[in-house]
Amino acid sequence: MKKSYKKLLINNKKWVSEQLELDPNYFENLAHGQTPEYLWIGCSDSRVPANTITGTDPGEMFVHRNIANMVVHSDMNMLSVLSYAVEVLKVKHIIVCGHYGCGGVIAAMGNKQIGLIDNWLRHIKDVYRYHHKELDQIKDEKQRARRFVEVNVMEQVHDLGKTSIVQNAWKHKQPLHIHGWVYDINDGIIKDLDVTFTCTKDLHKVYHLD
Ligand code: CO
């Protein structure tokens, strides 16, 4: 087996010396702690690296990634990240960023059984069912997949607002905005879906928690 992983360690040493050349205190300063303003919830897809596509540096963005950038209410990993980001780091913005050509979303549109992942994709299928009237009308499969990516992001923004973590922050007047974005892997551009939630009133009243 070719030891391709070795290049990662070589790159790391190169990166360290580059950073130190620019700022001898770079790591010392970062080691003091983090005060990121953003929580990023994105897809695990290797083509959508949060820091690279947003021009942010280490220390600027708290990141959670999973297949198809999902906010699943029983996911302890996501809830722990969300709780720490909102309650301790007090991030000001949460960004759910999907991407066109998302393998998870495309797989969720089909009926082929893949394996364990089917249980995860089921959450994405639920989104399809909520929006099936609009999605079924789009005959072109590629266009339907693109719209599905967008409505999936919108649902995840919604799902964030439904959590007690986000609603408690709003209740305590903590400034916290939730945004829905889609990254286009074809041209690198991020599209803001303009589905920003800033308070409990942005949710249907059945979800309001006193
Ligand atoms: Co994806």
mmCIF file with all atom_site columns, C-alpha atoms and ligand atoms in Angstrom:
data_model
loop_
_atom_site.group_PDB
_atom_site.id
_atom_site.type_symbol
_atom_site.label_atom_id
_atom_site.label_alt_id
_atom_site.label_comp_id
_atom_site.label_asym_id
_atom_site.label_entity_id
_atom_site.label_seq_id
_atom_site.pdbx_PDB_ins_code
_atom_site.Cartn_x
_atom_site.Cartn_y
_atom_site.Cartn_z
_atom_site.occupancy
_atom_site.B_iso_or_equiv
_atom_site.pdbx_formal_charge
_atom_site.auth_seq_id
_atom_site.auth_comp_id
_atom_site.auth_asym_id
_atom_site.auth_atom_id
_atom_site.pdbx_PDB_model_num
ATOM   1   C  CA . MET A 1 1   ? 0.000   0.000  0.000   1.00 0.00 ? 1   MET A CA 1
ATOM   2   C  CA . LYS A 1 2   ? 1.299   3.388  -0.984  1.00 0.00 ? 2   LYS A CA 1
ATOM   3   C  CA . LYS A 1 3   ? 1.900   5.479  2.081   1.00 0.00 ? 3   LYS A CA 1
ATOM   4   C  CA . SER A 1 4   ? -0.115  8.419  0.802   1.00 0.00 ? 4   SER A CA 1
ATOM   5   C  CA . TYR A 1 5   ? -0.935  9.494  4.330   1.00 0.00 ? 5   TYR A CA 1
ATOM   6   C  CA . LYS A 1 6   ? 2.684   10.522 4.859   1.00 0.00 ? 6   LYS A CA 1
ATOM   7   C  CA . LYS A 1 7   ? 2.271   13.551 2.677   1.00 0.00 ? 7   LYS A CA 1
ATOM   8   C  CA . LEU A 1 8   ? -0.243  14.863 5.214   1.00 0.00 ? 8   LEU A CA 1
ATOM   9   C  CA . LEU A 1 9   ? 2.395   14.914 7.945   1.00 0.00 ? 9   LEU A CA 1
ATOM   10  C  CA . ILE A 1 10  ? 4.915   16.521 5.630   1.00 0.00 ? 10  ILE A CA 1
ATOM   11  C  CA . ASN A 1 11  ? 2.335   19.152 4.667   1.00 0.00 ? 11  ASN A CA 1
ATOM   12  C  CA . ASN A 1 12  ? 1.637   19.772 8.322   1.00 0.00 ? 12  ASN A CA 1
ATOM   13  C  CA . LYS A 1 13  ? 5.279   20.607 9.084   1.00 0.00 ? 13  LYS A CA 1
ATOM   14  C  CA . LYS A 1 14  ? 5.375   22.908 6.078   1.00 0.00 ? 14  LYS A CA 1
ATOM   15  C  CA . TRP A 1 15  ? 2.199   24.651 7.228   1.00 0.00 ? 15  TRP A CA 1
ATOM   16  C  CA . VAL A 1 16  ? 3.544   25.128 10.767  1.00 0.00 ? 16  VAL A CA 1
ATOM   17  C  CA . SER A 1 17  ? 6.710   26.797 9.524   1.00 0.00 ? 17  SER A CA 1
ATOM   18  C  CA . GLU A 1 18  ? 4.713   29.017 7.139   1.00 0.00 ? 18  GLU A CA 1
ATOM   19  C  CA . GLN A 1 19  ? 2.449   30.178 9.963   1.00 0.00 ? 19  GLN A CA 1
ATOM   20  C  CA . LEU A 1 20  ? 5.387   30.859 12.266  1.00 0.00 ? 20  LEU A CA 1
ATOM   21  C  CA . GLU A 1 21  ? 7.093   32.858 9.569   1.00 0.00 ? 21  GLU A CA 1
ATOM   22  C  CA . LEU A 1 22  ? 4.028   35.092 9.291   1.00 0.00 ? 22  LEU A CA 1
ATOM   23  C  CA . ASP A 1 23  ? 3.490   35.312 13.044  1.00 0.00 ? 23  ASP A CA 1
ATOM   24  C  CA . PRO A 1 24  ? 5.884   33.782 15.591  1.00 0.00 ? 24  PRO A CA 1
ATOM   25  C  CA . ASN A 1 25  ? 3.094   33.866 18.236  1.00 0.00 ? 25  ASN A CA 1
ATOM   26  C  CA . TYR A 1 26  ? 0.468   32.223 16.005  1.00 0.00 ? 26  TYR A CA 1
ATOM   27  C  CA . PHE A 1 27  ? 0.063   28.982 17.960  1.00 0.00 ? 27  PHE A CA 1
ATOM   28  C  CA . GLU A 1 28  ? 0.657   30.595 21.339  1.00 0.00 ? 28  GLU A CA 1
ATOM   29  C  CA . ASN A 1 29  ? -2.258  32.962 20.685  1.00 0.00 ? 29  ASN A CA 1
ATOM   30  C  CA . LEU A 1 30  ? -4.565  30.179 19.455  1.00 0.00 ? 30  LEU A CA 1
ATOM   31  C  CA . ALA A 1 31  ? -3.721  28.039 22.476  1.00 0.00 ? 31  ALA A CA 1
ATOM   32  C  CA . HIS A 1 32  ? -5.245  30.681 24.785  1.00 0.00 ? 32  HIS A CA 1
ATOM   33  C  CA . GLY A 1 33  ? -8.742  29.612 23.767  1.00 0.00 ? 33  GLY A CA 1
ATOM   34  C  CA . GLN A 1 34  ? -11.416 30.074 21.135  1.00 0.00 ? 34  GLN A CA 1
ATOM   35  C  CA . THR A 1 35  ? -14.131 32.689 20.648  1.00 0.00 ? 35  THR A CA 1
ATOM   36  C  CA . PRO A 1 36  ? -15.678 31.728 17.310  1.00 0.00 ? 36  PRO A CA 1
ATOM   37  C  CA . GLU A 1 37  ? -18.675 33.754 16.111  1.00 0.00 ? 37  GLU A CA 1
ATOM   38  C  CA . TYR A 1 38  ? -20.046 31.023 13.895  1.00 0.00 ? 38  TYR A CA 1
ATOM   39  C  CA . LEU A 1 39  ? -21.263 27.467 14.198  1.00 0.00 ? 39  LEU A CA 1
ATOM   40  C  CA . TRP A 1 40  ? -21.161 25.680 10.858  1.00 0.00 ? 40  TRP A CA 1
ATOM   41  C  CA . ILE A 1 41  ? -23.339 22.638 10.232  1.00 0.00 ? 41  ILE A CA 1
ATOM   42  C  CA . GLY A 1 42  ? -22.264 21.208 6.908   1.00 0.00 ? 42  GLY A CA 1
ATOM   43  C  CA . CYS A 1 43  ? -21.980 18.018 4.898   1.00 0.00 ? 43  CYS A CA 1
ATOM   44  C  CA . SER A 1 44  ? -19.106 15.569 5.427   1.00 0.00 ? 44  SER A CA 1
ATOM   45  C  CA . ASP A 1 45  ? -18.416 15.743 1.673   1.00 0.00 ? 45  ASP A CA 1
ATOM   46  C  CA . SER A 1 46  ? -14.670 16.278 1.131   1.00 0.00 ? 46  SER A CA 1
ATOM   47  C  CA . ARG A 1 47  ? -15.394 18.972 -1.473  1.00 0.00 ? 47  ARG A CA 1
ATOM   48  C  CA . VAL A 1 48  ? -17.059 21.315 1.005   1.00 0.00 ? 48  VAL A CA 1
ATOM   49  C  CA . PRO A 1 49  ? -14.402 22.337 3.561   1.00 0.00 ? 49  PRO A CA 1
ATOM   50  C  CA . ALA A 1 50  ? -15.990 24.970 5.842   1.00 0.00 ? 50  ALA A CA 1
ATOM   51  C  CA . ASN A 1 51  ? -12.922 27.160 6.462   1.00 0.00 ? 51  ASN A CA 1
ATOM   52  C  CA . THR A 1 52  ? -11.602 27.073 2.913   1.00 0.00 ? 52  THR A CA 1
ATOM   53  C  CA . ILE A 1 53  ? -14.817 28.115 1.172   1.00 0.00 ? 53  ILE A CA 1
ATOM   54  C  CA . THR A 1 54  ? -15.578 30.892 3.677   1.00 0.00 ? 54  THR A CA 1
ATOM   55  C  CA . GLY A 1 55  ? -12.048 32.243 4.010   1.00 0.00 ? 55  GLY A CA 1
ATOM   56  C  CA . THR A 1 56  ? -12.061 31.727 7.769   1.00 0.00 ? 56  THR A CA 1
ATOM   57  C  CA . ASP A 1 57  ? -9.035  30.904 9.891   1.00 0.00 ? 57  ASP A CA 1
ATOM   58  C  CA . PRO A 1 58  ? -8.547  28.478 12.774  1.00 0.00 ? 58  PRO A CA 1
ATOM   59  C  CA . GLY A 1 59  ? -10.414 29.871 15.776  1.00 0.00 ? 59  GLY A CA 1
ATOM   60  C  CA . GLU A 1 60  ? -13.162 31.536 13.743  1.00 0.00 ? 60  GLU A CA 1
ATOM   61  C  CA . MET A 1 61  ? -15.635 28.731 13.188  1.00 0.00 ? 61  MET A CA 1
ATOM   62  C  CA . PHE A 1 62  ? -16.989 25.891 15.327  1.00 0.00 ? 62  PHE A CA 1
ATOM   63  C  CA . VAL A 1 63  ? -17.827 23.026 12.999  1.00 0.00 ? 63  VAL A CA 1
ATOM   64  C  CA . HIS A 1 64  ? -20.179 20.053 12.912  1.00 0.00 ? 64  HIS A CA 1
ATOM   65  C  CA . ARG A 1 65  ? -20.401 17.928 9.793   1.00 0.00 ? 65  ARG A CA 1
ATOM   66  C  CA . ASN A 1 66  ? -22.428 14.850 8.909   1.00 0.00 ? 66  ASN A CA 1
ATOM   67  C  CA . ILE A 1 67  ? -23.927 13.288 5.809   1.00 0.00 ? 67  ILE A CA 1
ATOM   68  C  CA . ALA A 1 68  ? -26.273 15.844 4.198   1.00 0.00 ? 68  ALA A CA 1
ATOM   69  C  CA . ASN A 1 69  ? -25.866 18.458 6.990   1.00 0.00 ? 69  ASN A CA 1
ATOM   70  C  CA . MET A 1 70  ? -28.718 17.137 9.099   1.00 0.00 ? 70  MET A CA 1
ATOM   71  C  CA . VAL A 1 71  ? -30.093 18.420 12.396  1.00 0.00 ? 71  VAL A CA 1
ATOM   72  C  CA . VAL A 1 72  ? -31.519 15.255 13.960  1.00 0.00 ? 72  VAL A CA 1
ATOM   73  C  CA . HIS A 1 73  ? -33.068 15.855 17.370  1.00 0.00 ? 73  HIS A CA 1
ATOM   74  C  CA . SER A 1 74  ? -31.927 12.549 18.832  1.00 0.00 ? 74  SER A CA 1
ATOM   75  C  CA . ASP A 1 75  ? -28.330 12.980 17.618  1.00 0.00 ? 75  ASP A CA 1
ATOM   76  C  CA . MET A 1 76  ? -26.277 13.450 20.799  1.00 0.00 ? 76  MET A CA 1
ATOM   77  C  CA . ASN A 1 77  ? -23.264 14.510 18.778  1.00 0.00 ? 77  ASN A CA 1
ATOM   78  C  CA . MET A 1 78  ? -25.122 17.363 17.065  1.00 0.00 ? 78  MET A CA 1
ATOM   79  C  CA . LEU A 1 79  ? -26.902 18.385 20.302  1.00 0.00 ? 79  LEU A CA 1
ATOM   80  C  CA . SER A 1 80  ? -23.624 18.476 22.240  1.00 0.00 ? 80  SER A CA 1
ATOM   81  C  CA . VAL A 1 81  ? -21.967 20.620 19.580  1.00 0.00 ? 81  VAL A CA 1
ATOM   82  C  CA . LEU A 1 82  ? -25.000 22.922 19.461  1.00 0.00 ? 82  LEU A CA 1
ATOM   83  C  CA . SER A 1 83  ? -25.205 23.221 23.231  1.00 0.00 ? 83  SER A CA 1
ATOM   84  C  CA . TYR A 1 84  ? -21.507 24.037 23.623  1.00 0.00 ? 84  TYR A CA 1
ATOM   85  C  CA . ALA A 1 85  ? -21.538 26.485 20.716  1.00 0.00 ? 85  ALA A CA 1
ATOM   86  C  CA . VAL A 1 86  ? -24.616 28.379 21.933  1.00 0.00 ? 86  VAL A CA 1
ATOM   87  C  CA . GLU A 1 87  ? -24.349 28.156 25.723  1.00 0.00 ? 87  GLU A CA 1
ATOM   88  C  CA . VAL A 1 88  ? -20.594 28.318 26.259  1.00 0.00 ? 88  VAL A CA 1
ATOM   89  C  CA . LEU A 1 89  ? -19.014 29.867 23.158  1.00 0.00 ? 89  LEU A CA 1
ATOM   90  C  CA . LYS A 1 90  ? -22.076 32.057 22.549  1.00 0.00 ? 90  LYS A CA 1
ATOM   91  C  CA . VAL A 1 91  ? -21.779 32.018 18.780  1.00 0.00 ? 91  VAL A CA 1
ATOM   92  C  CA . LYS A 1 92  ? -23.829 34.715 17.047  1.00 0.00 ? 92  LYS A CA 1
ATOM   93  C  CA . HIS A 1 93  ? -24.658 32.819 13.866  1.00 0.00 ? 93  HIS A CA 1
ATOM   94  C  CA . ILE A 1 94  ? -25.432 29.209 13.060  1.00 0.00 ? 94  ILE A CA 1
ATOM   95  C  CA . ILE A 1 95  ? -25.069 28.370 9.411   1.00 0.00 ? 95  ILE A CA 1
ATOM   96  C  CA . VAL A 1 96  ? -26.575 25.239 7.908   1.00 0.00 ? 96  VAL A CA 1
ATOM   97  C  CA . CYS A 1 97  ? -24.798 24.827 4.595   1.00 0.00 ? 97  CYS A CA 1
ATOM   98  C  CA . GLY A 1 98  ? -25.893 22.178 2.127   1.00 0.00 ? 98  GLY A CA 1
ATOM   99  C  CA . HIS A 1 99  ? -24.433 21.670 -1.313  1.00 0.00 ? 99  HIS A CA 1
ATOM   100 C  CA . TYR A 1 100 ? -25.744 20.850 -4.768  1.00 0.00 ? 100 TYR A CA 1
ATOM   101 C  CA . GLY A 1 101 ? -24.748 17.368 -5.895  1.00 0.00 ? 101 GLY A CA 1
ATOM   102 C  CA . CYS A 1 102 ? -24.986 16.050 -2.321  1.00 0.00 ? 102 CYS A CA 1
ATOM   103 C  CA . GLY A 1 103 ? -24.651 12.250 -2.436  1.00 0.00 ? 103 GLY A CA 1
ATOM   104 C  CA . GLY A 1 104 ? -26.785 11.844 0.684   1.00 0.00 ? 104 GLY A CA 1
ATOM   105 C  CA . VAL A 1 105 ? -29.659 13.868 -0.741  1.00 0.00 ? 105 VAL A CA 1
ATOM   106 C  CA . ILE A 1 106 ? -29.479 12.118 -4.124  1.00 0.00 ? 106 ILE A CA 1
ATOM   107 C  CA . ALA A 1 107 ? -29.437 8.690  -2.437  1.00 0.00 ? 107 ALA A CA 1
ATOM   108 C  CA . ALA A 1 108 ? -32.459 9.719  -0.343  1.00 0.00 ? 108 ALA A CA 1
ATOM   109 C  CA . MET A 1 109 ? -34.372 10.467 -3.569  1.00 0.00 ? 109 MET A CA 1
ATOM   110 C  CA . GLY A 1 110 ? -33.957 6.873  -4.722  1.00 0.00 ? 110 GLY A CA 1
ATOM   111 C  CA . ASN A 1 111 ? -35.239 3.538  -3.472  1.00 0.00 ? 111 ASN A CA 1
ATOM   112 C  CA . LYS A 1 112 ? -32.075 1.456  -3.494  1.00 0.00 ? 112 LYS A CA 1
ATOM   113 C  CA . GLN A 1 113 ? -31.164 -0.110 -0.184  1.00 0.00 ? 113 GLN A CA 1
ATOM   114 C  CA . ILE A 1 114 ? -27.570 0.733  0.679   1.00 0.00 ? 114 ILE A CA 1
ATOM   115 C  CA . GLY A 1 115 ? -27.059 -0.467 4.247   1.00 0.00 ? 115 GLY A CA 1
ATOM   116 C  CA . LEU A 1 116 ? -26.885 1.102  7.677   1.00 0.00 ? 116 LEU A CA 1
ATOM   117 C  CA . ILE A 1 117 ? -26.884 4.544  6.092   1.00 0.00 ? 117 ILE A CA 1
ATOM   118 C  CA . ASP A 1 118 ? -30.509 3.974  5.009   1.00 0.00 ? 118 ASP A CA 1
ATOM   119 C  CA . ASN A 1 119 ? -31.511 4.742  8.583   1.00 0.00 ? 119 ASN A CA 1
ATOM   120 C  CA . TRP A 1 120 ? -29.796 8.131  8.346   1.00 0.00 ? 120 TRP A CA 1
ATOM   121 C  CA . LEU A 1 121 ? -31.142 8.837  4.854   1.00 0.00 ? 121 LEU A CA 1
ATOM   122 C  CA . ARG A 1 122 ? -34.637 8.235  6.180   1.00 0.00 ? 122 ARG A CA 1
ATOM   123 C  CA . HIS A 1 123 ? -34.496 11.631 7.903   1.00 0.00 ? 123 HIS A CA 1
ATOM   124 C  CA . ILE A 1 124 ? -33.827 13.189 4.494   1.00 0.00 ? 124 ILE A CA 1
ATOM   125 C  CA . LYS A 1 125 ? -36.681 11.160 2.973   1.00 0.00 ? 125 LYS A CA 1
ATOM   126 C  CA . ASP A 1 126 ? -38.984 12.720 5.577   1.00 0.00 ? 126 ASP A CA 1
ATOM   127 C  CA . VAL A 1 127 ? -38.037 16.126 4.152   1.00 0.00 ? 127 VAL A CA 1
ATOM   128 C  CA . TYR A 1 128 ? -38.991 14.880 0.683   1.00 0.00 ? 128 TYR A CA 1
ATOM   129 C  CA . ARG A 1 129 ? -42.381 13.772 2.007   1.00 0.00 ? 129 ARG A CA 1
ATOM   130 C  CA . TYR A 1 130 ? -43.047 17.207 3.582   1.00 0.00 ? 130 TYR A CA 1
ATOM   131 C  CA . HIS A 1 131 ? -42.263 18.868 0.248   1.00 0.00 ? 131 HIS A CA 1
ATOM   132 C  CA . HIS A 1 132 ? -43.377 16.148 -2.174  1.00 0.00 ? 132 HIS A CA 1
ATOM   133 C  CA . LYS A 1 133 ? -46.026 18.328 -3.860  1.00 0.00 ? 133 LYS A CA 1
ATOM   134 C  CA . GLU A 1 134 ? -43.388 20.810 -5.014  1.00 0.00 ? 134 GLU A CA 1
ATOM   135 C  CA . LEU A 1 135 ? -40.635 18.265 -5.674  1.00 0.00 ? 135 LEU A CA 1
ATOM   136 C  CA . ASP A 1 136 ? -42.750 15.755 -7.636  1.00 0.00 ? 136 ASP A CA 1
ATOM   137 C  CA . GLN A 1 137 ? -43.665 18.502 -10.098 1.00 0.00 ? 137 GLN A CA 1
ATOM   138 C  CA . ILE A 1 138 ? -40.032 19.003 -11.115 1.00 0.00 ? 138 ILE A CA 1
ATOM   139 C  CA . LYS A 1 139 ? -39.588 16.500 -13.933 1.00 0.00 ? 139 LYS A CA 1
ATOM   140 C  CA . ASP A 1 140 ? -35.877 17.073 -14.540 1.00 0.00 ? 140 ASP A CA 1
ATOM   141 C  CA . GLU A 1 141 ? -34.101 14.843 -12.024 1.00 0.00 ? 141 GLU A CA 1
ATOM   142 C  CA . LYS A 1 142 ? -31.083 17.147 -11.645 1.00 0.00 ? 142 LYS A CA 1
ATOM   143 C  CA . GLN A 1 143 ? -33.294 20.178 -11.026 1.00 0.00 ? 143 GLN A CA 1
ATOM   144 C  CA . ARG A 1 144 ? -35.380 18.160 -8.560  1.00 0.00 ? 144 ARG A CA 1
ATOM   145 C  CA . ALA A 1 145 ? -32.231 17.138 -6.685  1.00 0.00 ? 145 ALA A CA 1
ATOM   146 C  CA . ARG A 1 146 ? -31.073 20.782 -6.530  1.00 0.00 ? 146 ARG A CA 1
ATOM   147 C  CA . ARG A 1 147 ? -34.396 21.921 -5.103  1.00 0.00 ? 147 ARG A CA 1
ATOM   148 C  CA . PHE A 1 148 ? -34.377 18.983 -2.673  1.00 0.00 ? 148 PHE A CA 1
ATOM   149 C  CA . VAL A 1 149 ? -30.964 20.163 -1.403  1.00 0.00 ? 149 VAL A CA 1
ATOM   150 C  CA . GLU A 1 150 ? -32.449 23.629 -0.816  1.00 0.00 ? 150 GLU A CA 1
ATOM   151 C  CA . VAL A 1 151 ? -35.606 22.493 0.988   1.00 0.00 ? 151 VAL A CA 1
ATOM   152 C  CA . ASN A 1 152 ? -33.506 20.099 3.071   1.00 0.00 ? 152 ASN A CA 1
ATOM   153 C  CA . VAL A 1 153 ? -31.391 23.029 4.298   1.00 0.00 ? 153 VAL A CA 1
ATOM   154 C  CA . MET A 1 154 ? -34.552 25.027 5.052   1.00 0.00 ? 154 MET A CA 1
ATOM   155 C  CA . GLU A 1 155 ? -35.925 22.151 7.126   1.00 0.00 ? 155 GLU A CA 1
ATOM   156 C  CA . GLN A 1 156 ? -32.681 21.863 9.087   1.00 0.00 ? 156 GLN A CA 1
ATOM   157 C  CA . VAL A 1 157 ? -32.794 25.601 9.880   1.00 0.00 ? 157 VAL A CA 1
ATOM   158 C  CA . HIS A 1 158 ? -36.327 24.977 11.119  1.00 0.00 ? 158 HIS A CA 1
ATOM   159 C  CA . ASP A 1 159 ? -35.195 21.972 13.147  1.00 0.00 ? 159 ASP A CA 1
ATOM   160 C  CA . LEU A 1 160 ? -32.514 24.058 14.864  1.00 0.00 ? 160 LEU A CA 1
ATOM   161 C  CA . GLY A 1 161 ? -35.152 26.576 15.911  1.00 0.00 ? 161 GLY A CA 1
ATOM   162 C  CA . LYS A 1 162 ? -37.245 23.790 17.409  1.00 0.00 ? 162 LYS A CA 1
ATOM   163 C  CA . THR A 1 163 ? -34.504 22.833 19.895  1.00 0.00 ? 163 THR A CA 1
ATOM   164 C  CA . SER A 1 164 ? -34.710 23.939 23.519  1.00 0.00 ? 164 SER A CA 1
ATOM   165 C  CA . ILE A 1 165 ? -31.076 25.078 23.210  1.00 0.00 ? 165 ILE A CA 1
ATOM   166 C  CA . VAL A 1 166 ? -31.823 27.685 20.538  1.00 0.00 ? 166 VAL A CA 1
ATOM   167 C  CA . GLN A 1 167 ? -35.164 28.744 22.041  1.00 0.00 ? 167 GLN A CA 1
ATOM   168 C  CA . ASN A 1 168 ? -33.612 29.283 25.480  1.00 0.00 ? 168 ASN A CA 1
ATOM   169 C  CA . ALA A 1 169 ? -30.934 31.474 23.931  1.00 0.00 ? 169 ALA A CA 1
ATOM   170 C  CA . TRP A 1 170 ? -33.657 33.579 22.245  1.00 0.00 ? 170 TRP A CA 1
ATOM   171 C  CA . LYS A 1 171 ? -35.662 33.671 25.491  1.00 0.00 ? 171 LYS A CA 1
ATOM   172 C  CA . HIS A 1 172 ? -32.627 35.134 27.276  1.00 0.00 ? 172 HIS A CA 1
ATOM   173 C  CA . LYS A 1 173 ? -32.217 37.729 24.517  1.00 0.00 ? 173 LYS A CA 1
ATOM   174 C  CA . GLN A 1 174 ? -28.952 36.193 23.369  1.00 0.00 ? 174 GLN A CA 1
ATOM   175 C  CA . PRO A 1 175 ? -28.365 37.386 19.796  1.00 0.00 ? 175 PRO A CA 1
ATOM   176 C  CA . LEU A 1 176 ? -28.459 34.266 17.660  1.00 0.00 ? 176 LEU A CA 1
ATOM   177 C  CA . HIS A 1 177 ? -29.308 34.053 13.972  1.00 0.00 ? 177 HIS A CA 1
ATOM   178 C  CA . ILE A 1 178 ? -29.770 30.802 12.059  1.00 0.00 ? 178 ILE A CA 1
ATOM   179 C  CA . HIS A 1 179 ? -29.033 30.854 8.336   1.00 0.00 ? 179 HIS A CA 1
ATOM   180 C  CA . GLY A 1 180 ? -29.587 28.441 5.457   1.00 0.00 ? 180 GLY A CA 1
ATOM   181 C  CA . TRP A 1 181 ? -27.021 28.380 2.670   1.00 0.00 ? 181 TRP A CA 1
ATOM   182 C  CA . VAL A 1 182 ? -26.230 26.166 -0.313  1.00 0.00 ? 182 VAL A CA 1
ATOM   183 C  CA . TYR A 1 183 ? -22.764 25.775 -1.786  1.00 0.00 ? 183 TYR A CA 1
ATOM   184 C  CA . ASP A 1 184 ? -22.463 25.045 -5.489  1.00 0.00 ? 184 ASP A CA 1
ATOM   185 C  CA . ILE A 1 185 ? -19.634 22.611 -6.127  1.00 0.00 ? 185 ILE A CA 1
ATOM   186 C  CA . ASN A 1 186 ? -19.791 23.564 -9.832  1.00 0.00 ? 186 ASN A CA 1
ATOM   187 C  CA . ASP A 1 187 ? -18.667 27.158 -9.347  1.00 0.00 ? 187 ASP A CA 1
ATOM   188 C  CA . GLY A 1 188 ? -17.740 27.522 -5.668  1.00 0.00 ? 188 GLY A CA 1
ATOM   189 C  CA . ILE A 1 189 ? -20.447 30.105 -4.956  1.00 0.00 ? 189 ILE A CA 1
ATOM   190 C  CA . ILE A 1 190 ? -22.503 30.029 -1.763  1.00 0.00 ? 190 ILE A CA 1
ATOM   191 C  CA . LYS A 1 191 ? -26.167 30.985 -2.159  1.00 0.00 ? 191 LYS A CA 1
ATOM   192 C  CA . ASP A 1 192 ? -27.997 32.478 0.825   1.00 0.00 ? 192 ASP A CA 1
ATOM   193 C  CA . LEU A 1 193 ? -31.495 30.961 0.851   1.00 0.00 ? 193 LEU A CA 1
ATOM   194 C  CA . ASP A 1 194 ? -32.801 33.883 2.947   1.00 0.00 ? 194 ASP A CA 1
ATOM   195 C  CA . VAL A 1 195 ? -34.424 31.668 5.533   1.00 0.00 ? 195 VAL A CA 1
ATOM   196 C  CA . THR A 1 196 ? -32.825 33.381 8.517   1.00 0.00 ? 196 THR A CA 1
ATOM   197 C  CA . PHE A 1 197 ? -34.501 32.700 11.876  1.00 0.00 ? 197 PHE A CA 1
ATOM   198 C  CA . THR A 1 198 ? -33.846 35.187 14.692  1.00 0.00 ? 198 THR A CA 1
ATOM   199 C  CA . CYS A 1 199 ? -36.543 34.477 17.294  1.00 0.00 ? 199 CYS A CA 1
ATOM   200 C  CA . THR A 1 200 ? -39.142 31.936 18.392  1.00 0.00 ? 200 THR A CA 1
ATOM   201 C  CA . LYS A 1 201 ? -41.852 33.828 16.470  1.00 0.00 ? 201 LYS A CA 1
ATOM   202 C  CA . ASP A 1 202 ? -40.235 32.637 13.231  1.00 0.00 ? 202 ASP A CA 1
ATOM   203 C  CA . LEU A 1 203 ? -41.484 29.123 14.076  1.00 0.00 ? 203 LEU A CA 1
ATOM   204 C  CA . HIS A 1 204 ? -45.018 27.719 13.939  1.00 0.00 ? 204 HIS A CA 1
ATOM   205 C  CA . LYS A 1 205 ? -46.547 28.153 17.389  1.00 0.00 ? 205 LYS A CA 1
ATOM   206 C  CA . VAL A 1 206 ? -46.817 24.419 18.013  1.00 0.00 ? 206 VAL A CA 1
ATOM   207 C  CA . TYR A 1 207 ? -43.012 24.414 18.420  1.00 0.00 ? 207 TYR A CA 1
ATOM   208 C  CA . HIS A 1 208 ? -42.833 27.311 20.906  1.00 0.00 ? 208 HIS A CA 1
ATOM   209 C  CA . LEU A 1 209 ? -41.338 26.298 24.257  1.00 0.00 ? 209 LEU A CA 1
ATOM   210 C  CA . ASP A 1 210 ? -42.094 28.559 27.252  1.00 0.00 ? 210 ASP A CA 1
HETATM 211 CO CO . CO  B 2 .   ? -23.302 16.134 0.820   1.00 0.00 ? 1   CO  B CO 1
#
